[in-house]
mmCIF file of C-alpha atoms in Angstrom:
data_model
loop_
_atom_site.group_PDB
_atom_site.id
_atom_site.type_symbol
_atom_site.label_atom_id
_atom_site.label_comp_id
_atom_site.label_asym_id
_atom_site.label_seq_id
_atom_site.Cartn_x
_atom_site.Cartn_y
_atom_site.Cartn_z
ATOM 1 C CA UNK A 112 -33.616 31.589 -43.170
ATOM 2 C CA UNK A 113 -35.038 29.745 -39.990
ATOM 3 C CA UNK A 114 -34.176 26.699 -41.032
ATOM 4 C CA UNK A 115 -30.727 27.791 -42.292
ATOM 5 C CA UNK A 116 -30.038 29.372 -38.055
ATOM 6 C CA UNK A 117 -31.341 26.251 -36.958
ATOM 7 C CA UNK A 118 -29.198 23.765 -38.918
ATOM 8 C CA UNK A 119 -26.094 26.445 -37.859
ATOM 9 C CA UNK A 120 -27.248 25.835 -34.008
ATOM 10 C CA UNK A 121 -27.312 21.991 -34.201
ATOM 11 C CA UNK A 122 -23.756 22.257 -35.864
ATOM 12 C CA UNK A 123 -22.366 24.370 -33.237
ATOM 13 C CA UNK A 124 -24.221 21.891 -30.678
ATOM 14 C CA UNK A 125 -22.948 18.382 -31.789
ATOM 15 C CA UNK A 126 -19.142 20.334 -32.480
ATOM 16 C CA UNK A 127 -19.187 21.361 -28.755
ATOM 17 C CA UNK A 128 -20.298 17.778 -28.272
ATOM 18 C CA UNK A 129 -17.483 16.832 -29.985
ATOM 19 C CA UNK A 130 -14.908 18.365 -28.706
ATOM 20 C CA UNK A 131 -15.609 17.420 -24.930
ATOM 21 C CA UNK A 132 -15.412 14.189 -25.866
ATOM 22 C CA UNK A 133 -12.030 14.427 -27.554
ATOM 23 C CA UNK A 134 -10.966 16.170 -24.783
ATOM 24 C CA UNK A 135 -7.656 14.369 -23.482
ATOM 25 C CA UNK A 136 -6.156 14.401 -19.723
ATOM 26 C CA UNK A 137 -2.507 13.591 -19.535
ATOM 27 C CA UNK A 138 -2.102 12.434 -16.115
ATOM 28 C CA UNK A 139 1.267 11.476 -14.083
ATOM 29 C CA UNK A 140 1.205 8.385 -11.599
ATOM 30 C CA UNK A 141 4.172 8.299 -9.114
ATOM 31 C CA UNK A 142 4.536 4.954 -7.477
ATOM 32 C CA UNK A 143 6.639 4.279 -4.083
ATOM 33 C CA UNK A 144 7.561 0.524 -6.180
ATOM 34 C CA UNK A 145 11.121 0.029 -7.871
ATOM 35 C CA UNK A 146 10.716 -0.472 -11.414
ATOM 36 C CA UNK A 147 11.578 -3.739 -11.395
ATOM 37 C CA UNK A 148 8.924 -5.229 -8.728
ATOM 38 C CA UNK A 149 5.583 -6.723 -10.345
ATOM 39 C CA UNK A 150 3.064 -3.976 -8.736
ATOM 40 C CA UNK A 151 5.088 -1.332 -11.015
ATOM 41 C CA UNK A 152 5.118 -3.606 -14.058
ATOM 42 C CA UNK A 153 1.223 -3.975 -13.697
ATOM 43 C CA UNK A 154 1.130 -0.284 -13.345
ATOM 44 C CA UNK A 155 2.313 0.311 -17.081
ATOM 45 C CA UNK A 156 -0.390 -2.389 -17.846
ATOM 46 C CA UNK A 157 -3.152 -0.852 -15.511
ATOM 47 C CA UNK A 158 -2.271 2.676 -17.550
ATOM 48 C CA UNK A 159 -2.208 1.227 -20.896
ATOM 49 C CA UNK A 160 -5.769 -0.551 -20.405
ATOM 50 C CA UNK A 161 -7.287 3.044 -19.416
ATOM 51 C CA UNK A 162 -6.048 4.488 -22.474
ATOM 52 C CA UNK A 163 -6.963 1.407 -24.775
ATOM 53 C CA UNK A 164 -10.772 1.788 -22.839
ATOM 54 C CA UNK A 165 -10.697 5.476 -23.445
ATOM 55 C CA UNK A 166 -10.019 5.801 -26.703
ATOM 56 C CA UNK A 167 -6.227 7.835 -25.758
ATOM 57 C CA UNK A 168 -8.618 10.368 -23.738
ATOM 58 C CA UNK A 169 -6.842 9.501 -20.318
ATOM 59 C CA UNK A 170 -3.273 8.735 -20.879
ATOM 60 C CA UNK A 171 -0.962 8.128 -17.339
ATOM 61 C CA UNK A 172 2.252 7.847 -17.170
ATOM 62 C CA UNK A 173 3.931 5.608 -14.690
ATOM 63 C CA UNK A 174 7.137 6.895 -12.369
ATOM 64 C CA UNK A 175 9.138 4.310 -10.502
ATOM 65 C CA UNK A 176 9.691 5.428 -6.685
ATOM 66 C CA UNK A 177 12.123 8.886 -6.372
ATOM 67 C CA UNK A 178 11.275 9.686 -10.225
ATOM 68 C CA UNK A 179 9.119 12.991 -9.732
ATOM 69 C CA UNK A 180 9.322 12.333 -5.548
ATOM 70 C CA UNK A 181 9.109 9.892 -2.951
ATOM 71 C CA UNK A 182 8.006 8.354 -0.197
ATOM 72 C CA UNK A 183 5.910 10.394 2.605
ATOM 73 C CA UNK A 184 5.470 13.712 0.076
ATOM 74 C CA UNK A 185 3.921 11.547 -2.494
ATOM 75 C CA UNK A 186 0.173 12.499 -0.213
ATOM 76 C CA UNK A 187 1.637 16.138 -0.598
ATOM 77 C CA UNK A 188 2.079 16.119 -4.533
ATOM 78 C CA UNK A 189 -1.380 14.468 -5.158
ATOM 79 C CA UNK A 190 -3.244 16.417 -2.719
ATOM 80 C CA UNK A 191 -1.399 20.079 -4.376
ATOM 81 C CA UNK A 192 -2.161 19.013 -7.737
ATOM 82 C CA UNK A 193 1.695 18.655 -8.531
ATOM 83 C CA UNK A 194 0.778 14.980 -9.893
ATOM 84 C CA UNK A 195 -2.551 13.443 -10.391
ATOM 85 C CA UNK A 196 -2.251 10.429 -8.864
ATOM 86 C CA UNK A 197 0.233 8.640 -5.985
ATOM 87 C CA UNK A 198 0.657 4.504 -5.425
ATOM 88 C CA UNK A 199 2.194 3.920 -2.091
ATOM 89 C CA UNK A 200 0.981 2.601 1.627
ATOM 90 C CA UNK A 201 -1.215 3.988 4.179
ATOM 91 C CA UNK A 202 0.845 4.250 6.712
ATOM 92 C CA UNK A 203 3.562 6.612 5.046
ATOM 93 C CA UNK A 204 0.974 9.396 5.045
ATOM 94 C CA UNK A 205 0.619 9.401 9.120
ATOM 95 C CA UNK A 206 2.144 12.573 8.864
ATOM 96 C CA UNK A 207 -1.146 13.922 7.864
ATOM 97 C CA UNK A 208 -3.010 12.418 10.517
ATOM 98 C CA UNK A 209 -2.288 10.063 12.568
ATOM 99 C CA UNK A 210 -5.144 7.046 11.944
ATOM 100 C CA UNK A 211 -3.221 6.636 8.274
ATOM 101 C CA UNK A 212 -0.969 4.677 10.563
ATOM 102 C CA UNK A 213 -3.678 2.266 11.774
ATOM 103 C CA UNK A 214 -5.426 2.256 8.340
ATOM 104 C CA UNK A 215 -3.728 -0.300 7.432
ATOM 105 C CA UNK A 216 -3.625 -4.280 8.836
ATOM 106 C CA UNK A 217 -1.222 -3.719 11.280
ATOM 107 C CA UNK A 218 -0.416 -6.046 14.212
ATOM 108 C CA UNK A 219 -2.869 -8.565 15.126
ATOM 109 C CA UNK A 220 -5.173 -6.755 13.042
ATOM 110 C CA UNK A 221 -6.544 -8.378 9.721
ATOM 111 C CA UNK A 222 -4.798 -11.897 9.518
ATOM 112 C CA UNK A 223 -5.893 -12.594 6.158
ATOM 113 C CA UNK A 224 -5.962 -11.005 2.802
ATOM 114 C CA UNK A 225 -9.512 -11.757 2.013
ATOM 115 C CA UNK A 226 -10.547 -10.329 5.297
ATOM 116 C CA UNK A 227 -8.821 -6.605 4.185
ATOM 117 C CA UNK A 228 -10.078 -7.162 0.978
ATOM 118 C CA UNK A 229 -13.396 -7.361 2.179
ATOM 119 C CA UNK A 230 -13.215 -4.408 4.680
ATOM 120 C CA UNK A 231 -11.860 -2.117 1.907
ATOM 121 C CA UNK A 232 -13.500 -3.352 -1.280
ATOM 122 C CA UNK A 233 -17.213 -3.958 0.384
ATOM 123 C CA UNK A 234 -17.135 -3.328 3.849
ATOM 124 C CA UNK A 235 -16.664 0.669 5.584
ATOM 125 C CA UNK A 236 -12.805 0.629 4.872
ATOM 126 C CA UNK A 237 -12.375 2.783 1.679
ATOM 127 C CA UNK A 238 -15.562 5.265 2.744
ATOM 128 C CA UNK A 239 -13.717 5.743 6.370
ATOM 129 C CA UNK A 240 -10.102 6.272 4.194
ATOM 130 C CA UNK A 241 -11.863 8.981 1.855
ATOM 131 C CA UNK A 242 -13.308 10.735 5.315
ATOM 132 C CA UNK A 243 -9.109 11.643 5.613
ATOM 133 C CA UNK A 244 -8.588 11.932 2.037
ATOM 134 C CA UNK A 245 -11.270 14.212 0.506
ATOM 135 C CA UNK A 246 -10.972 17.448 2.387
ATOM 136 C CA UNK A 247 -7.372 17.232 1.386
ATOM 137 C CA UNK A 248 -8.581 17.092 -1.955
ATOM 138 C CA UNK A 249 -7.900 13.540 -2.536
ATOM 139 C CA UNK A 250 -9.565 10.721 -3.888
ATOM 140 C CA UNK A 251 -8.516 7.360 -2.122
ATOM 141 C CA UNK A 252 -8.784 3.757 -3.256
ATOM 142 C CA UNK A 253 -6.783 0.407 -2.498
ATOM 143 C CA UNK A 254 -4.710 -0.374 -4.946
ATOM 144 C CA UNK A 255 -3.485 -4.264 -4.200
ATOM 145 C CA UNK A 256 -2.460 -6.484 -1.282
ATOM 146 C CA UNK A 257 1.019 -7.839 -0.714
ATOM 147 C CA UNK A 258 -0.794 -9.862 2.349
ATOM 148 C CA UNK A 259 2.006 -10.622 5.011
ATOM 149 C CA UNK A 260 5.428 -8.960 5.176
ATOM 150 C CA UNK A 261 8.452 -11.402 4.914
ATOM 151 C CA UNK A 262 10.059 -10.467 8.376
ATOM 152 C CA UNK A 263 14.015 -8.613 8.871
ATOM 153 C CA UNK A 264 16.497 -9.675 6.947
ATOM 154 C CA UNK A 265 20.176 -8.981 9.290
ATOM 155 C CA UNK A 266 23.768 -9.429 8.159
ATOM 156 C CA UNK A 267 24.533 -10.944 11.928
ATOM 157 C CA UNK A 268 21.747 -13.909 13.565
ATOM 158 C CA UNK A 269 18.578 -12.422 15.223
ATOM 159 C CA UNK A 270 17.267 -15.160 16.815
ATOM 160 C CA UNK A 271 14.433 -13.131 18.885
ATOM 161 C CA UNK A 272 13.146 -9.657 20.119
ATOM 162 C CA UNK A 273 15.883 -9.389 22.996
ATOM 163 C CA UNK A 274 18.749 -9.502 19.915
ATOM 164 C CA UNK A 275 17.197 -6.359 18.428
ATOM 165 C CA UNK A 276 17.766 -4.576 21.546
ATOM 166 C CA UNK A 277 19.889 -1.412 20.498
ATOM 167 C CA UNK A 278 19.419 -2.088 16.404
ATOM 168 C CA UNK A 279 18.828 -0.309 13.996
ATOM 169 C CA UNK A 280 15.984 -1.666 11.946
ATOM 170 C CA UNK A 281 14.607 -0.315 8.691
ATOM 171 C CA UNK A 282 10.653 -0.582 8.829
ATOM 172 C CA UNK A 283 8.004 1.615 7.280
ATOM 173 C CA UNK A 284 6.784 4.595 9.304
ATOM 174 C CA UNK A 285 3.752 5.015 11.549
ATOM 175 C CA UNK A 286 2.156 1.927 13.675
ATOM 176 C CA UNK A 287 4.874 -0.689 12.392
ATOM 177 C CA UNK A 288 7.838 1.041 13.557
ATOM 178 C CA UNK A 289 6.128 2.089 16.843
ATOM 179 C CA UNK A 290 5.274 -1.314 18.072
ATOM 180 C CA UNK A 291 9.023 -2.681 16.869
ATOM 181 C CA UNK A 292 10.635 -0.197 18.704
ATOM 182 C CA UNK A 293 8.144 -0.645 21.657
ATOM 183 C CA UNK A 294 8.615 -4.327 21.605
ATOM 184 C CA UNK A 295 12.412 -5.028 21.036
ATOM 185 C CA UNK A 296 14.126 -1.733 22.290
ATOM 186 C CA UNK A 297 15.366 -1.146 18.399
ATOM 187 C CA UNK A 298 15.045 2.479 16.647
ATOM 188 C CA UNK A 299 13.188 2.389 13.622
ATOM 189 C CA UNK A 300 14.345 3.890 10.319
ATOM 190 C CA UNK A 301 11.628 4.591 7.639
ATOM 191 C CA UNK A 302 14.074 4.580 4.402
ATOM 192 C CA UNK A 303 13.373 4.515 1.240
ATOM 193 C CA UNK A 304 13.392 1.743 -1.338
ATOM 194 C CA UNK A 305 16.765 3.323 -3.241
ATOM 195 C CA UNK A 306 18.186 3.761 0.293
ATOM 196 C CA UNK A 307 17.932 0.286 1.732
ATOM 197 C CA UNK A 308 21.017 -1.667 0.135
ATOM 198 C CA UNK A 309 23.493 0.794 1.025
ATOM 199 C CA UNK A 310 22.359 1.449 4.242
ATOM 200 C CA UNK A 311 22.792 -2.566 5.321
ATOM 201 C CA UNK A 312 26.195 -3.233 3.022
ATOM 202 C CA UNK A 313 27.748 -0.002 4.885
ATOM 203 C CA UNK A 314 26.092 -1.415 8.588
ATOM 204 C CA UNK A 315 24.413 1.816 8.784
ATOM 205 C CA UNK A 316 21.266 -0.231 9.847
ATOM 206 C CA UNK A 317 21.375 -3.775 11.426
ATOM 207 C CA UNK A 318 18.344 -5.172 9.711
ATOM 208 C CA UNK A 319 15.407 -4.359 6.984
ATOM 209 C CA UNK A 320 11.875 -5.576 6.275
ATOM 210 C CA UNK A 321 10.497 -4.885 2.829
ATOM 211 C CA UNK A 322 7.904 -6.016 1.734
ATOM 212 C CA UNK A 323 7.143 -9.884 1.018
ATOM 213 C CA UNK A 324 9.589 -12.451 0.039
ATOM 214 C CA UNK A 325 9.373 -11.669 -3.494
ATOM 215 C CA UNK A 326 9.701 -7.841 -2.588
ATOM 216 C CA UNK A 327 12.695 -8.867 -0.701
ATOM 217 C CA UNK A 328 14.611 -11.162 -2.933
ATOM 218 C CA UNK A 329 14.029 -8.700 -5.708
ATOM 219 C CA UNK A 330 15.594 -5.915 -3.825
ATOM 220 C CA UNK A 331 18.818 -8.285 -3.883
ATOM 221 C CA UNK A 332 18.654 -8.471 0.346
ATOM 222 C CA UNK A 333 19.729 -12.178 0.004
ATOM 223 C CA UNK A 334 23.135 -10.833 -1.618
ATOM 224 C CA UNK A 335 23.920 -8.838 1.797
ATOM 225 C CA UNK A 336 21.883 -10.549 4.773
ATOM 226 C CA UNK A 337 22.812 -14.115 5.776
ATOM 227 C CA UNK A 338 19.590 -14.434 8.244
ATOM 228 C CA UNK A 339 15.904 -13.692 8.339
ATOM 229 C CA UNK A 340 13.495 -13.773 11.087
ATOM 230 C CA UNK A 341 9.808 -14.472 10.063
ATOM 231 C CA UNK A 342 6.844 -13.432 9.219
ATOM 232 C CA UNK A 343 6.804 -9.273 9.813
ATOM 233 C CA UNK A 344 4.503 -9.541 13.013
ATOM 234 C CA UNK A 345 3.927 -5.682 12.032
ATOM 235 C CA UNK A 346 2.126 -6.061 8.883
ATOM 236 C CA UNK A 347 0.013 -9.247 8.192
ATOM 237 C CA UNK A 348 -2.630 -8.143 5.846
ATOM 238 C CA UNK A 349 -0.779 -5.474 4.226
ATOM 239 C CA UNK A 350 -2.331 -3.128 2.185
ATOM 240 C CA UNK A 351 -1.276 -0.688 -1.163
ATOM 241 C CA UNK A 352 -3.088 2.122 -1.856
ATOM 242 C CA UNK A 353 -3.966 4.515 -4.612
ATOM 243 C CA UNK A 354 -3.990 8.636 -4.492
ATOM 244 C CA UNK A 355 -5.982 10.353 -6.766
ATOM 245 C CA UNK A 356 -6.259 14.513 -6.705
ATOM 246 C CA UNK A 357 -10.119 15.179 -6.581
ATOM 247 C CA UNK A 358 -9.809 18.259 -9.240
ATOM 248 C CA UNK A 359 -8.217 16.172 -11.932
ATOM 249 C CA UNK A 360 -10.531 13.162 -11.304
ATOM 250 C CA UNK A 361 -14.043 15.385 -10.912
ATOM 251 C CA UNK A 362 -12.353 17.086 -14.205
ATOM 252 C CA UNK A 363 -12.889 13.589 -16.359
ATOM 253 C CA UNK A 364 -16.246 12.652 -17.636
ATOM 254 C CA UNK A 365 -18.581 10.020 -16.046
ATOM 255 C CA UNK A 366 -16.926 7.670 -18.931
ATOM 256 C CA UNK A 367 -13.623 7.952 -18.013
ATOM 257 C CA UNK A 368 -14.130 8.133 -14.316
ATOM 258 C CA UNK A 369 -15.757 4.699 -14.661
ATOM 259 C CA UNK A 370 -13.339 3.437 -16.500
ATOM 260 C CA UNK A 371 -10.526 4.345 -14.687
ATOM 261 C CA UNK A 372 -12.634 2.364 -11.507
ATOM 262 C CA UNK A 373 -12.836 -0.375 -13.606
ATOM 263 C CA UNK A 374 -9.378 -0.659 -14.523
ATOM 264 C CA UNK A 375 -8.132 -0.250 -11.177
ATOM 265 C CA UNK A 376 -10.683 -3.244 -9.785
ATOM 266 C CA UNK A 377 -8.560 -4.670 -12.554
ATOM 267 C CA UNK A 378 -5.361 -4.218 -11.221
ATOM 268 C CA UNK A 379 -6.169 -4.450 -7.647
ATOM 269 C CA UNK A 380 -6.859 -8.497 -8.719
ATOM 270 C CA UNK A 381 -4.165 -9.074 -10.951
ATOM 271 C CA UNK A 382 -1.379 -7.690 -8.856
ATOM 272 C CA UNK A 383 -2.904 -9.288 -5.499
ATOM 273 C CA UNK A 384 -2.400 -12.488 -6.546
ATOM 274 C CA UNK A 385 -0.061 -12.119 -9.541
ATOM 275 C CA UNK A 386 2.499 -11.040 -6.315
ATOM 276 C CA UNK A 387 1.568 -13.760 -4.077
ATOM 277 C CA UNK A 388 2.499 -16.055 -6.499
ATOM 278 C CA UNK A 389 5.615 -14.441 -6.754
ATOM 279 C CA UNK A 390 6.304 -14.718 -3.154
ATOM 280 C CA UNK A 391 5.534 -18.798 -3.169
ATOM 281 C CA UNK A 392 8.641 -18.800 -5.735
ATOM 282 C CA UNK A 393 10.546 -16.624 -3.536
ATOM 283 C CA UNK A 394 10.423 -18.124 -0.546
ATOM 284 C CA UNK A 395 11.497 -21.310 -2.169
ATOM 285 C CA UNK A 396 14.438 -19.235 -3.464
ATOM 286 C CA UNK A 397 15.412 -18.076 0.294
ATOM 287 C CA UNK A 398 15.109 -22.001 1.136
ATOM 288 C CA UNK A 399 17.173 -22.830 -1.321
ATOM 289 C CA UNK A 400 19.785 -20.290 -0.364
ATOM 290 C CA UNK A 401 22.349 -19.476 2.248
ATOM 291 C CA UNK A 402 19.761 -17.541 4.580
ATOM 292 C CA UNK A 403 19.109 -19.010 7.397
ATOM 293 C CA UNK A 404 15.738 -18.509 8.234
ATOM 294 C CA UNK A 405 13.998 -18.485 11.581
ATOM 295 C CA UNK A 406 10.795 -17.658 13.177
ATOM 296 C CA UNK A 407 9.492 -16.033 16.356
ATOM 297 C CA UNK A 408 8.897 -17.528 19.268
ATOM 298 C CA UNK A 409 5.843 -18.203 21.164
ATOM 299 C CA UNK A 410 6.869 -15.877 23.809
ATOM 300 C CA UNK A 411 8.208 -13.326 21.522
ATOM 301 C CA UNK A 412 4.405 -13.081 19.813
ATOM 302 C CA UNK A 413 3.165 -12.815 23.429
ATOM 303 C CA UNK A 414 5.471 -9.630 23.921
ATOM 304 C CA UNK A 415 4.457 -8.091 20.342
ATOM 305 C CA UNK A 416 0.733 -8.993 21.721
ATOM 306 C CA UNK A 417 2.018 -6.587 24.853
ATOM 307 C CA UNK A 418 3.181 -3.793 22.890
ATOM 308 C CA UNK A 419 1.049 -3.628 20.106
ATOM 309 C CA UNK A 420 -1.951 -3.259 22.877
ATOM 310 C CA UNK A 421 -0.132 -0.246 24.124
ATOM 311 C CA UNK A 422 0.175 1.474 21.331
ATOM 312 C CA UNK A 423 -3.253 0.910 19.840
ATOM 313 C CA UNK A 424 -4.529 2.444 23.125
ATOM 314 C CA UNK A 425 -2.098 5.378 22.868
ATOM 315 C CA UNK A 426 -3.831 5.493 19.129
ATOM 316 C CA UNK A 427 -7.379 5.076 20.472
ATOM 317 C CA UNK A 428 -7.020 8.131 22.655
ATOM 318 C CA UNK A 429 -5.467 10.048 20.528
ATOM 319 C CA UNK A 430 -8.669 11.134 18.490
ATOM 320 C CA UNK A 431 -12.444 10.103 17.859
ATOM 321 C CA UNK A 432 -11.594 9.257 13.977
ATOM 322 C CA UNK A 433 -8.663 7.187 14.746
ATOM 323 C CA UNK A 434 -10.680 5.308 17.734
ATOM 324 C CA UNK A 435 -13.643 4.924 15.415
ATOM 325 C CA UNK A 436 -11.895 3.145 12.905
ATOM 326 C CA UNK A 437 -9.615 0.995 14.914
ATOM 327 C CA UNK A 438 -13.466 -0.137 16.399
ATOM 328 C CA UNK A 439 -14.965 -0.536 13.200
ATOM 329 C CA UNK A 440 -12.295 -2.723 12.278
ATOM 330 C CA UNK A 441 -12.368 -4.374 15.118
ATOM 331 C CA UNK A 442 -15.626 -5.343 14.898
ATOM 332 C CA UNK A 443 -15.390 -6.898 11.051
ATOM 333 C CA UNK A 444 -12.796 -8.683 12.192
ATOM 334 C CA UNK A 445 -14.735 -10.251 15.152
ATOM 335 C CA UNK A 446 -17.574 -11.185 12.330
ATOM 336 C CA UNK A 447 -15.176 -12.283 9.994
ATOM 337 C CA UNK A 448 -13.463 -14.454 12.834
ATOM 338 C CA UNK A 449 -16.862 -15.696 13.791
ATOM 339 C CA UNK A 450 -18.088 -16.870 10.255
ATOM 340 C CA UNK A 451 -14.583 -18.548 9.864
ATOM 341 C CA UNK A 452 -15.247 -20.665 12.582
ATOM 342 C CA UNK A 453 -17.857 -22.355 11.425
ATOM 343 C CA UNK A 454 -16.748 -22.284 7.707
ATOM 344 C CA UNK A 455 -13.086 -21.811 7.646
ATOM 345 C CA UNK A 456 -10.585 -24.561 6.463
ATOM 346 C CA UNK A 457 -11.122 -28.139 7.912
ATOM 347 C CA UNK A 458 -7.781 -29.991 7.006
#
């Protein structure tokens, strides 16, 4: 009889065992990307590896930018549980608090990829992001780097900073659009992927930036804007991120949590450099074009020096989180700069 409860126990036992592991998660990932750039096409891949490495126990499902909703209230919908994950940029969630707008490489900040990538993937950066994200109940990691923004694309020349006096310039929210519009004069309008092309055919806005060349070429710019002004002083290291609601990802095993790390490490690589590839074969497609292209001058840098250093210290005083991290960064990028100067490229 003993041995008849006890080989009932171990039963129950290894089917409990069971069970938990066949557990499945159904997750939803919405993205801020157009379904046609490369960071959403590596998305369907990123979600198919996890459930190829799970076994079909985490499953995501990919939504193109305005699919379940968009833009800033993506930070909303992961932290409330309403998805389980968000792809998007730092800066859009500013609204939250205001360092996501410096959490990012914004002016004169990180002027490489590999220095961001460094900061966020080894150095302090994702540990001081997750001090913002966690008691909103989110889990935060960087998802890829587009590196330097492309610059405004116009439908009439802008030749400098004094031409945008007056414009209306579509630019992503928080530290970007602050320094523009405290450089140039110009007011800065934070639309929407979907929203872009209409806006500039109709002459609703004056100019756009988005994204790199490849993010701009694919967004069909080229067909509407006859000049571009480069690079996008405002972002030269720029940086994606990924949203992930705490609850759903303290819900998954140690297994799946690790390999839903390792298959974002994964995509973080792929896309980085899958994109910038992308952008060398855009910008020869711009060249090859109608656009005229221009860049700034030297004493149009100078005055986006000027105004970026007044709004960082409007930023610094703001808070003792925000002035934290704009010193910590500062400070990697003074060793990074340092090391580069004996070791950096000699040609």
């Amino acid at each position: 009889m003993t041995k008849k409860l006890l080989a009932l126990a171990m039963m129950l036992i290894l089917t409990g065992c069971f069970e938990k592991e066949a557990e499945k998660h159904v997750w939803r990932l919405q993205s801020q990307a157009v379904a046609t750039s490369i960071d959403f096409i590596e998305l369907g891949k990123f979600a198919e590896n996890v459930a190829l490495m799970s076994n079909g126990r985490l499953q995501i499902s990919v939504h193109p930018g305005g699919e379940l909703t968009n833009g800033a209230d993506i930070f909303p919908a992961v932290s409330d549980g309403r998805i389980e994950m968000g792809n998007g940029w730092p800066n859009w969630w500013s609204a939250k608090h205001p360092a996501w707008a410096v959490m990012n490489a914004g002016p004169f900040d990180f002027m490489n990829l590999d220095a961001s990538m460094m900061f966020f993937l080894a150095g302090k950066g994702t540990d001081m992001a997750n001090e913002l994200a966690n008691p909103e109940g989110v889990v935060w990691r960087p998802a890829w780097w587009p590196g330097m923004e492309f610059g405004l694309i116009s439908r009439e020349p802008i030749t400098g900073l004094a031409d945008l006096r007056g414009k209306k310039v579509r630019i992503g929210p928080g530290l970007p659009s602050e320094v523009l519009a405290e450089a140039s004069g110009s007011y800065a309008i934070p639309l929407v992927p979907s929203e872009i092309e209409p806006a500039l055919r109709s002459g609703d806005i004056d100019a756009v930036e988005w994204t790199t060349a490849s993010g701009a070429w694919d967004l069909g710019l080229q067909d509407i804007g006859r000049h571009a002004i480069v690079p996008a002083v405002w972002q030269p290291s720029v940086l994606s991120d990924f949203l992930i609601n705490k609850a759903a990802y303290d819900r998954l095993t140690p297994d799946l949590q690790a390999i839903l790390e390792s298959a974002i490490k994964s995509y973080t690589l792929t896309t980085t450099f899958k994109a910038k590839l992308k952008d060398f074969e855009a910008l020869q497609k711009f060249q090859n074009s109608d656009i005229t292209i221009r860049r700034w001058s030297k004493e149009d840098i100078e005055s986006w020096r000027k105004a970026t250093d007044s709004v960082i210290t409007r930023y610094k005083l703001a808070d003792d989180y925000t002035r934290r991290l704009l010193d910590i960064k500062k400070d990697f990028k003074d060793e990074y700069n340092e090391y580069y100067r004996y070791f950096g490229a000699y040609d």
